[in-house]
Short mmCIF file of C-alpha atoms and ligand atoms in Angstrom, two decimals:
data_model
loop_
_atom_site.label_atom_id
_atom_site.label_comp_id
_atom_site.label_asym_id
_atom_site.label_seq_id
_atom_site.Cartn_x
_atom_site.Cartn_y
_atom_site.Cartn_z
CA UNK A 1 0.00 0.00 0.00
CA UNK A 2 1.39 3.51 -0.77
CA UNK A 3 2.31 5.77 1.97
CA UNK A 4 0.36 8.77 2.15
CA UNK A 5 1.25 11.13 3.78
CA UNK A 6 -1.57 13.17 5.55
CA UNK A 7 -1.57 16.90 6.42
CA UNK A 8 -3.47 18.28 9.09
CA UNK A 9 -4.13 21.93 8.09
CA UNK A 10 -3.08 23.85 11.25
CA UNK A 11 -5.01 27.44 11.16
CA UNK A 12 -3.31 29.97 10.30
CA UNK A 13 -2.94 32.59 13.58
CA UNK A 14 -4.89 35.86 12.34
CA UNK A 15 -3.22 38.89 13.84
CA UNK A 16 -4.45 42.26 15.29
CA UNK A 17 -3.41 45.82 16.80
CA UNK A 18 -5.24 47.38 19.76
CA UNK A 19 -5.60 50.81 20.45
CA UNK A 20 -7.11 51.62 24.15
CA UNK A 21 -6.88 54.55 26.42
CA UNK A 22 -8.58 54.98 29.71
CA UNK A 23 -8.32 57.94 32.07
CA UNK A 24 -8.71 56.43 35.94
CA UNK A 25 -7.30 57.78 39.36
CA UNK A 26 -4.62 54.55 39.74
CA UNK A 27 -2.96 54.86 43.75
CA UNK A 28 -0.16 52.17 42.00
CA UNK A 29 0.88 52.70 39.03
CA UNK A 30 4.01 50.72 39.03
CA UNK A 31 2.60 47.51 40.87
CA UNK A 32 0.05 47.76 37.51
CA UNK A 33 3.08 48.30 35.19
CA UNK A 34 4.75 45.14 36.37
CA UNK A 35 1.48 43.06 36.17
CA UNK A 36 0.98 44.45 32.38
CA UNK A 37 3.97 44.16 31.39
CA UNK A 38 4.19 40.03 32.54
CA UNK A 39 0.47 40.19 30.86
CA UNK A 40 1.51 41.06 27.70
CA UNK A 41 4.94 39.17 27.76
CA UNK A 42 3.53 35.89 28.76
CA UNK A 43 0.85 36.49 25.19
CA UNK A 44 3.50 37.51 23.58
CA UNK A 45 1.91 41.00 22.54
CA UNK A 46 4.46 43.58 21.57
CA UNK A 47 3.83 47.40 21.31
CA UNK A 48 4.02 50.64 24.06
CA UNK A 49 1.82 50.74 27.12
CA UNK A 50 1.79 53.99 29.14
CA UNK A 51 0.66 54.24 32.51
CA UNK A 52 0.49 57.61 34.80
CA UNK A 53 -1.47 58.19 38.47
CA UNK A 54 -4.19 59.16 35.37
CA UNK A 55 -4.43 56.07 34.37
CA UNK A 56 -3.57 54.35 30.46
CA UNK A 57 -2.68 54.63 27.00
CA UNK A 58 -1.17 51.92 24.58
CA UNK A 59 -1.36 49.79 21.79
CA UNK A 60 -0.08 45.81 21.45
CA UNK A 61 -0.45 43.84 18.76
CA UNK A 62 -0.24 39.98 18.09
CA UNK A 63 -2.20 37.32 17.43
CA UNK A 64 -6.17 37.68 18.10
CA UNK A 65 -6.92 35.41 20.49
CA UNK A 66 -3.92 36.33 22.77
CA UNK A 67 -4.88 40.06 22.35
CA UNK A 68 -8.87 39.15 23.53
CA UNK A 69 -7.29 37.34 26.27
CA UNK A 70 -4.94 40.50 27.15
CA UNK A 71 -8.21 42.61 27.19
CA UNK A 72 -10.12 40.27 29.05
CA UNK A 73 -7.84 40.03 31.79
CA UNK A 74 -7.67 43.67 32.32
CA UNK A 75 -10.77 44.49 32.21
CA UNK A 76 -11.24 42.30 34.81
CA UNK A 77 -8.96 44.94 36.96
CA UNK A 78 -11.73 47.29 38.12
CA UNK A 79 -10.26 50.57 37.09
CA UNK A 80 -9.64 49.26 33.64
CA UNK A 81 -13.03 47.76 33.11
CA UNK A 82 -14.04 50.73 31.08
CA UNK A 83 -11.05 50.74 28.68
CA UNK A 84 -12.37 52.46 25.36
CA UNK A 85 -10.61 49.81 22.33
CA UNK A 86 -10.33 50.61 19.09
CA UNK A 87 -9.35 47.67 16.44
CA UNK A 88 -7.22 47.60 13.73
CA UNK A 89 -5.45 45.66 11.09
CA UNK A 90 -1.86 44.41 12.03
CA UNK A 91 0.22 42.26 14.70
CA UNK A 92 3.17 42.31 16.88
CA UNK A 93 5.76 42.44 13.61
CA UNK A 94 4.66 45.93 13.62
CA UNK A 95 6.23 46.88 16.48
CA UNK A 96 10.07 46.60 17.54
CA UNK A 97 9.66 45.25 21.70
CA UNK A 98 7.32 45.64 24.02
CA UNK A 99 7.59 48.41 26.03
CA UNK A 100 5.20 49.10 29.59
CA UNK A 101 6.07 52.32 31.39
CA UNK A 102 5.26 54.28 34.52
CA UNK A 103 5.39 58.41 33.31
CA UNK A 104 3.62 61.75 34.82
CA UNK A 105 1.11 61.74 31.91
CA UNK A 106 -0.31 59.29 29.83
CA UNK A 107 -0.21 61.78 26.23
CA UNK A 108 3.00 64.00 27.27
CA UNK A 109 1.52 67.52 27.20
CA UNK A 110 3.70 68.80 29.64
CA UNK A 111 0.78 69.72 31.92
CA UNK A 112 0.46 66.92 34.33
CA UNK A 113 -0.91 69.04 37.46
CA UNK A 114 -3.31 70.69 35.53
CA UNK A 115 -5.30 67.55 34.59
CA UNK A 116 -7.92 66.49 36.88
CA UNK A 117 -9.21 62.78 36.53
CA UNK A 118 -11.98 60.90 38.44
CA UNK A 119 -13.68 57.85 38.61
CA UNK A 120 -15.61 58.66 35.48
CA UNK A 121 -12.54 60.05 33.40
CA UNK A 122 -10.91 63.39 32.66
CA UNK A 123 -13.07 66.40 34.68
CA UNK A 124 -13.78 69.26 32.47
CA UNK A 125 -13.13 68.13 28.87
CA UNK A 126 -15.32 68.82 25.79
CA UNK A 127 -18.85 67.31 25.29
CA UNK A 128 -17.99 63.99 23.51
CA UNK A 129 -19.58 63.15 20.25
CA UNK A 130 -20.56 59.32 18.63
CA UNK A 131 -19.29 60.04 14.68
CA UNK A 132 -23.11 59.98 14.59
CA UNK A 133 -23.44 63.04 16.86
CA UNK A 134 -20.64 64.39 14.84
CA UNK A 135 -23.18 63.90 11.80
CA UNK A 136 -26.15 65.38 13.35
CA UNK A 137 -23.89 68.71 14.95
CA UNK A 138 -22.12 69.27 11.67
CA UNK A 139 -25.86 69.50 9.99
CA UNK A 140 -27.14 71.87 12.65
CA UNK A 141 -24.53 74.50 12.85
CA UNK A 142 -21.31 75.67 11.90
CA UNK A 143 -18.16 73.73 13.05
CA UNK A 144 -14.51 74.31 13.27
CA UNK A 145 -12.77 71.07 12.79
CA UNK A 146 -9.45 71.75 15.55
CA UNK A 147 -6.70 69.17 14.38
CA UNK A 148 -5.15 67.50 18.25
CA UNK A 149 -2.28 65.57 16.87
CA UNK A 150 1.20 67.20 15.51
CA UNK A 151 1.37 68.96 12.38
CA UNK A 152 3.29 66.29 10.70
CA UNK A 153 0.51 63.41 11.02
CA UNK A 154 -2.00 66.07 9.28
CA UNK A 155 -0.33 66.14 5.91
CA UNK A 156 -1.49 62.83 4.81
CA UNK A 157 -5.18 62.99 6.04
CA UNK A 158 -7.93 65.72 7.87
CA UNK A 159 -10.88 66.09 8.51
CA UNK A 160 -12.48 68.54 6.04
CA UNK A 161 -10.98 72.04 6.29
CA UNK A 162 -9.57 71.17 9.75
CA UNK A 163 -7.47 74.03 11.28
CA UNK A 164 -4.19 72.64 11.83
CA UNK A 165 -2.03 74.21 14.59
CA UNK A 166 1.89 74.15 13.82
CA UNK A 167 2.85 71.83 16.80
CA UNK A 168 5.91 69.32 16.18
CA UNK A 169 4.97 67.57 19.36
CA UNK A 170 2.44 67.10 21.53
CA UNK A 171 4.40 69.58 24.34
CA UNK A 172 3.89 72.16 22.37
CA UNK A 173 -0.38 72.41 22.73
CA UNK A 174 -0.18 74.67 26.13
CA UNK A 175 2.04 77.45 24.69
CA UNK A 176 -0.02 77.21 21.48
CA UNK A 177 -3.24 77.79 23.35
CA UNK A 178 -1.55 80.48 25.39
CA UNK A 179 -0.19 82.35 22.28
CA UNK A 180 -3.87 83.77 21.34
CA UNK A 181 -3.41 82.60 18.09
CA UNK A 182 -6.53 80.85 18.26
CA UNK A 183 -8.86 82.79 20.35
CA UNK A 184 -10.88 83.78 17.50
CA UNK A 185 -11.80 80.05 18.24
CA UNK A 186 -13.65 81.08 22.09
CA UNK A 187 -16.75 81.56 21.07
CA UNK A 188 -17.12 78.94 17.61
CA UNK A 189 -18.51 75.68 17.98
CA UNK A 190 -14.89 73.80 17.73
CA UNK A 191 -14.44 69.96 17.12
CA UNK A 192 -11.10 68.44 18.33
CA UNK A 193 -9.93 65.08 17.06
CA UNK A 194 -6.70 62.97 16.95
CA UNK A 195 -6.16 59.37 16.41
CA UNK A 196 -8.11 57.27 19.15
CA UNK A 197 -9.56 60.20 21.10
CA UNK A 198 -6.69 60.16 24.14
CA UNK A 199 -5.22 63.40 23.05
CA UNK A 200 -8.08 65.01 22.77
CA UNK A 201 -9.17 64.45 26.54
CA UNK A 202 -6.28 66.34 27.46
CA UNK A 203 -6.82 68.93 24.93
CA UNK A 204 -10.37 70.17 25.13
CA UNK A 205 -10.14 69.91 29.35
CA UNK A 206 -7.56 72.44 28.47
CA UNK A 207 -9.66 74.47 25.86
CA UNK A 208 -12.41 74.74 28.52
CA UNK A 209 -10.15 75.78 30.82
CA UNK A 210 -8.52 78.64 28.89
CA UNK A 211 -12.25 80.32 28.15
CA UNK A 212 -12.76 77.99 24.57
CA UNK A 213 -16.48 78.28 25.21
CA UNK A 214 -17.89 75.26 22.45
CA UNK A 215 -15.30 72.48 22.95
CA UNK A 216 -16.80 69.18 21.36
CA UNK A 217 -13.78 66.35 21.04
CA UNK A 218 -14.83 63.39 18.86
CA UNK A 219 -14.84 60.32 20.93
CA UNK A 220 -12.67 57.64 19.77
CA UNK A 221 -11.15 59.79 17.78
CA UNK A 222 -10.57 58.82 13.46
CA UNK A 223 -10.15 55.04 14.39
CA UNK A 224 -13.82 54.48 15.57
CA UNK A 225 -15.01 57.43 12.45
CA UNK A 226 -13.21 55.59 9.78
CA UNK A 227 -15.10 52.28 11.09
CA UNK A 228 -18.17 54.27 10.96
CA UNK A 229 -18.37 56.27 7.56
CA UNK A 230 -14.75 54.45 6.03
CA UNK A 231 -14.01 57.55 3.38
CA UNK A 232 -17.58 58.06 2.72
CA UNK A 233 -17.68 60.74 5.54
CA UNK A 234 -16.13 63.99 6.58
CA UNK A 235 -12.66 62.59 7.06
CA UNK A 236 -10.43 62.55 4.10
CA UNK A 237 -6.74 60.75 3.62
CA UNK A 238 -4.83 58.18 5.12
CA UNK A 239 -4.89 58.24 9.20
CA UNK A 240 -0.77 58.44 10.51
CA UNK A 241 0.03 55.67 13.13
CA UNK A 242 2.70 55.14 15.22
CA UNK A 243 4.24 51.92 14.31
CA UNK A 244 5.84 49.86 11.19
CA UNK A 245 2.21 50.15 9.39
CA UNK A 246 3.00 54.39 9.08
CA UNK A 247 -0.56 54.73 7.98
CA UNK A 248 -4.09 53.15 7.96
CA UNK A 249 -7.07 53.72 4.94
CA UNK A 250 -10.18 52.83 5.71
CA UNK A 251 -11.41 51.80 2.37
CA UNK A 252 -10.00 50.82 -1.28
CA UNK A 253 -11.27 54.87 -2.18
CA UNK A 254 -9.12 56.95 0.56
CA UNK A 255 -7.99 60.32 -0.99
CA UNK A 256 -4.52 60.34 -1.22
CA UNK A 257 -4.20 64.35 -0.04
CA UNK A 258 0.13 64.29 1.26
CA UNK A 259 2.29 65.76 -1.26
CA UNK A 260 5.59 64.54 -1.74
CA UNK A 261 8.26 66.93 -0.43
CA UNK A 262 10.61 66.29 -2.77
CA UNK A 263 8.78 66.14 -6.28
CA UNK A 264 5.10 67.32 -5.31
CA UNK A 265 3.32 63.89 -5.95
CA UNK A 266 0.58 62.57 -4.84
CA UNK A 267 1.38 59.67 -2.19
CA UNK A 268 0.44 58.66 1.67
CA UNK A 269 4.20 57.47 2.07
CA UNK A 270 5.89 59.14 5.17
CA UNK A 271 10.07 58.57 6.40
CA UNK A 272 12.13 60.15 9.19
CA UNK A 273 14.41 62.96 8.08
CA UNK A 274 17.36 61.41 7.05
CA UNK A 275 19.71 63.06 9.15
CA UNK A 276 20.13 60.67 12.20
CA UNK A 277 19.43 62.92 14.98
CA UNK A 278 16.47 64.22 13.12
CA UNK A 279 12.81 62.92 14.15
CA UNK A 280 10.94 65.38 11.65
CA UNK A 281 8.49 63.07 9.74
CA UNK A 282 8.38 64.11 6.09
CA UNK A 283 5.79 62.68 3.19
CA UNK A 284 8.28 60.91 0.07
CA UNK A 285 7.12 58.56 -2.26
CA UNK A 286 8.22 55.70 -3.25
CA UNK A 287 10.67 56.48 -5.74
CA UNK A 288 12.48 59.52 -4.15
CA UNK A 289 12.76 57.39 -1.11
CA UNK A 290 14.57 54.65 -3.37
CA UNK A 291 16.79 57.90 -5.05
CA UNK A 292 18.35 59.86 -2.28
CA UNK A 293 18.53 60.97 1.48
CA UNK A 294 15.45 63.22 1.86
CA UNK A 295 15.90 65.60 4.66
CA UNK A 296 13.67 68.37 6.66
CA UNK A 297 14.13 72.17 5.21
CA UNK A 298 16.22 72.89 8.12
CA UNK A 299 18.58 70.39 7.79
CA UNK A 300 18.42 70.92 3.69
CA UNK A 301 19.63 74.43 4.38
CA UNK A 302 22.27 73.81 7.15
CA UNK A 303 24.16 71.30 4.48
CA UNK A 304 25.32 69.88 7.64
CA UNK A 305 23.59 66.20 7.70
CA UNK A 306 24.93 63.40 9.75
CA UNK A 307 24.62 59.98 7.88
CA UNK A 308 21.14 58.66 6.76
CA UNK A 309 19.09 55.97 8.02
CA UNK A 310 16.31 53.60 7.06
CA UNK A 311 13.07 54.86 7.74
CA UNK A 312 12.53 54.07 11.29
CA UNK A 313 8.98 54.14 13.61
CA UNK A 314 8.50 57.62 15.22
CA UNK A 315 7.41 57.38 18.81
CA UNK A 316 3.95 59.39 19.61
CA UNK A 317 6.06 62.19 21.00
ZN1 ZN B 401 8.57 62.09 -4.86
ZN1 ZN B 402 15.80 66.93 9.79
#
């Protein structure tokens, strides 16, 4: 009788990122880093966790199951059991390590003492809107779009004629809000929004706080509107993440609105500068990536450029 030899198909491990934020008064921070981070280890999950006496903010990725039994488990932690989640496409590849840390604030504004959180999350911030609710305000009345991420992440997708302050990092939100640049914003109906909605706790609590008298922030930020409405909505472009992926579309039809900085072209394509101490993100297509060190204006006009790199993963600064 011939020998046959019989394969068992083995299923093939399907692979996800997490996005989750959740702002809680934690007594312990570091006794909940160390439990995470063995969490996450022992599932093998890679990605950043950030944890602060105002609670968390991370992403993992790796395969699915191991990431629903990561979330299970911590929900079952009481102060976590509210964790807003946000899923996406992706796994642990996309990330270099795991990292779990214990810092003063969970999105690094610089303002840790002016942030007051409570059992039922940040006191003071805007009115948070459903993308529905988003919908239905939009129809109703006039709305600034205010843009809470860093200028950089804006070039390859907005919402609709978003206003865009000029902030390379996430520090730089309080002076911008002190400048008066954008009080003509105090009495408007103003919309923030960044990636999963964490940034924009911060940011409208300190809107309302500085006078901003309509402060909406959209709730879950683009991840949970591009699940709702895809590119069939008010959002339009690619959505800038901070790992090995660079970006997420939410359909086959996303506008392609970044620019290529070196020959104008259309593409959703971002790098590092290419000088090695440089963390300026810049949008470079394909084939002027493949040509030649592309570096920032400054660093363009200085001449003086250390030696390039490969286009590494930014970290949400
Ligand atoms: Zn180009
Ligand atoms: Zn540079």
């Amino acid at each position: 009788m011939p020998c046959r030899a019989v394969h068992y198909a083995r299923p093939v491990p399907v692979s996800r990122i997490v996005l989750f934020y959740v702002f809680v008064p934690l007594a312990d921070p570091d006794a909940v880093r160390l439990w995470q981070r063995d969490l996450a280890e022992s599932l093998g999950l890679r990605g950043r966790v950030l944890l602060s006496p105002h609670g968390v903010n991370g992403t993992l990725g790796g395969e699915v199951s191991d990431v629903k039994r990561w979330l299970r488990k911590t929900r079952e932690y009481a102060p976590f059991r509210d964790l807003d989640v946000k899923w996406s496409d992706g796994g642990a590849d996309d990330f270099p390590r795991l990292s779990v840390k214990v810092r003063d604030e969970v999105v690094t504004f610089g303002a840790p003492d002016e942030l007051v959180v409570d059992g039922s999350g940040v006191v003071g911030g805007g009115t948070r809107l459903t993308p529905e609710e988003l919908h239905e305000l939009v129809a109703r009345e006039d709305v600034v779009f205010l843009d809470g991420r860093n200028e950089f992440e804006s070039r390859i997708g907005r919402f609709r004629d978003a206003v865009v302050p000029d902030v390379a990092t996430t520090r730089e939100f309080v002076a911008e809000l002190d400048s008066g640049r954008w009080d003509h914003l105090k009495d408007e109906t103003v919309v923030t929004y960044c990636t999963g909605g964490v940034r924009c706790e911060v940011l409208s609590s300190l809107m309302v706080s500085r006078g901003f008298g309509r402060v909406y922030q959209l709730d879950g930020g683009v991840a949970r509107y591009g699940e709702r409405y895809g590119d069939d909505g008010l959002w339009e472009g690619s959505l800038y993440v901070f790992d090995r992926r660079g970006s997420v579309e939410f359909s086959d039809h996303a506008a392609v609105v970044g620019r290529c900085s070196v020959c104008g072209e259309a593409t959703s394509r971002m790098q590092n500068c290419s000088d090695l101490q440089c963390r300026e993100q810049l949008v470079v297509c394909e084939p002027c990536a493949g040509r030649d060190v592309v570096l920032c204006d400054p660093h363009r006009a200085s001449g003086d450029r250390t030696l390039p790199r490969a286009p590494g993963v930014a970290s949400p600064a």
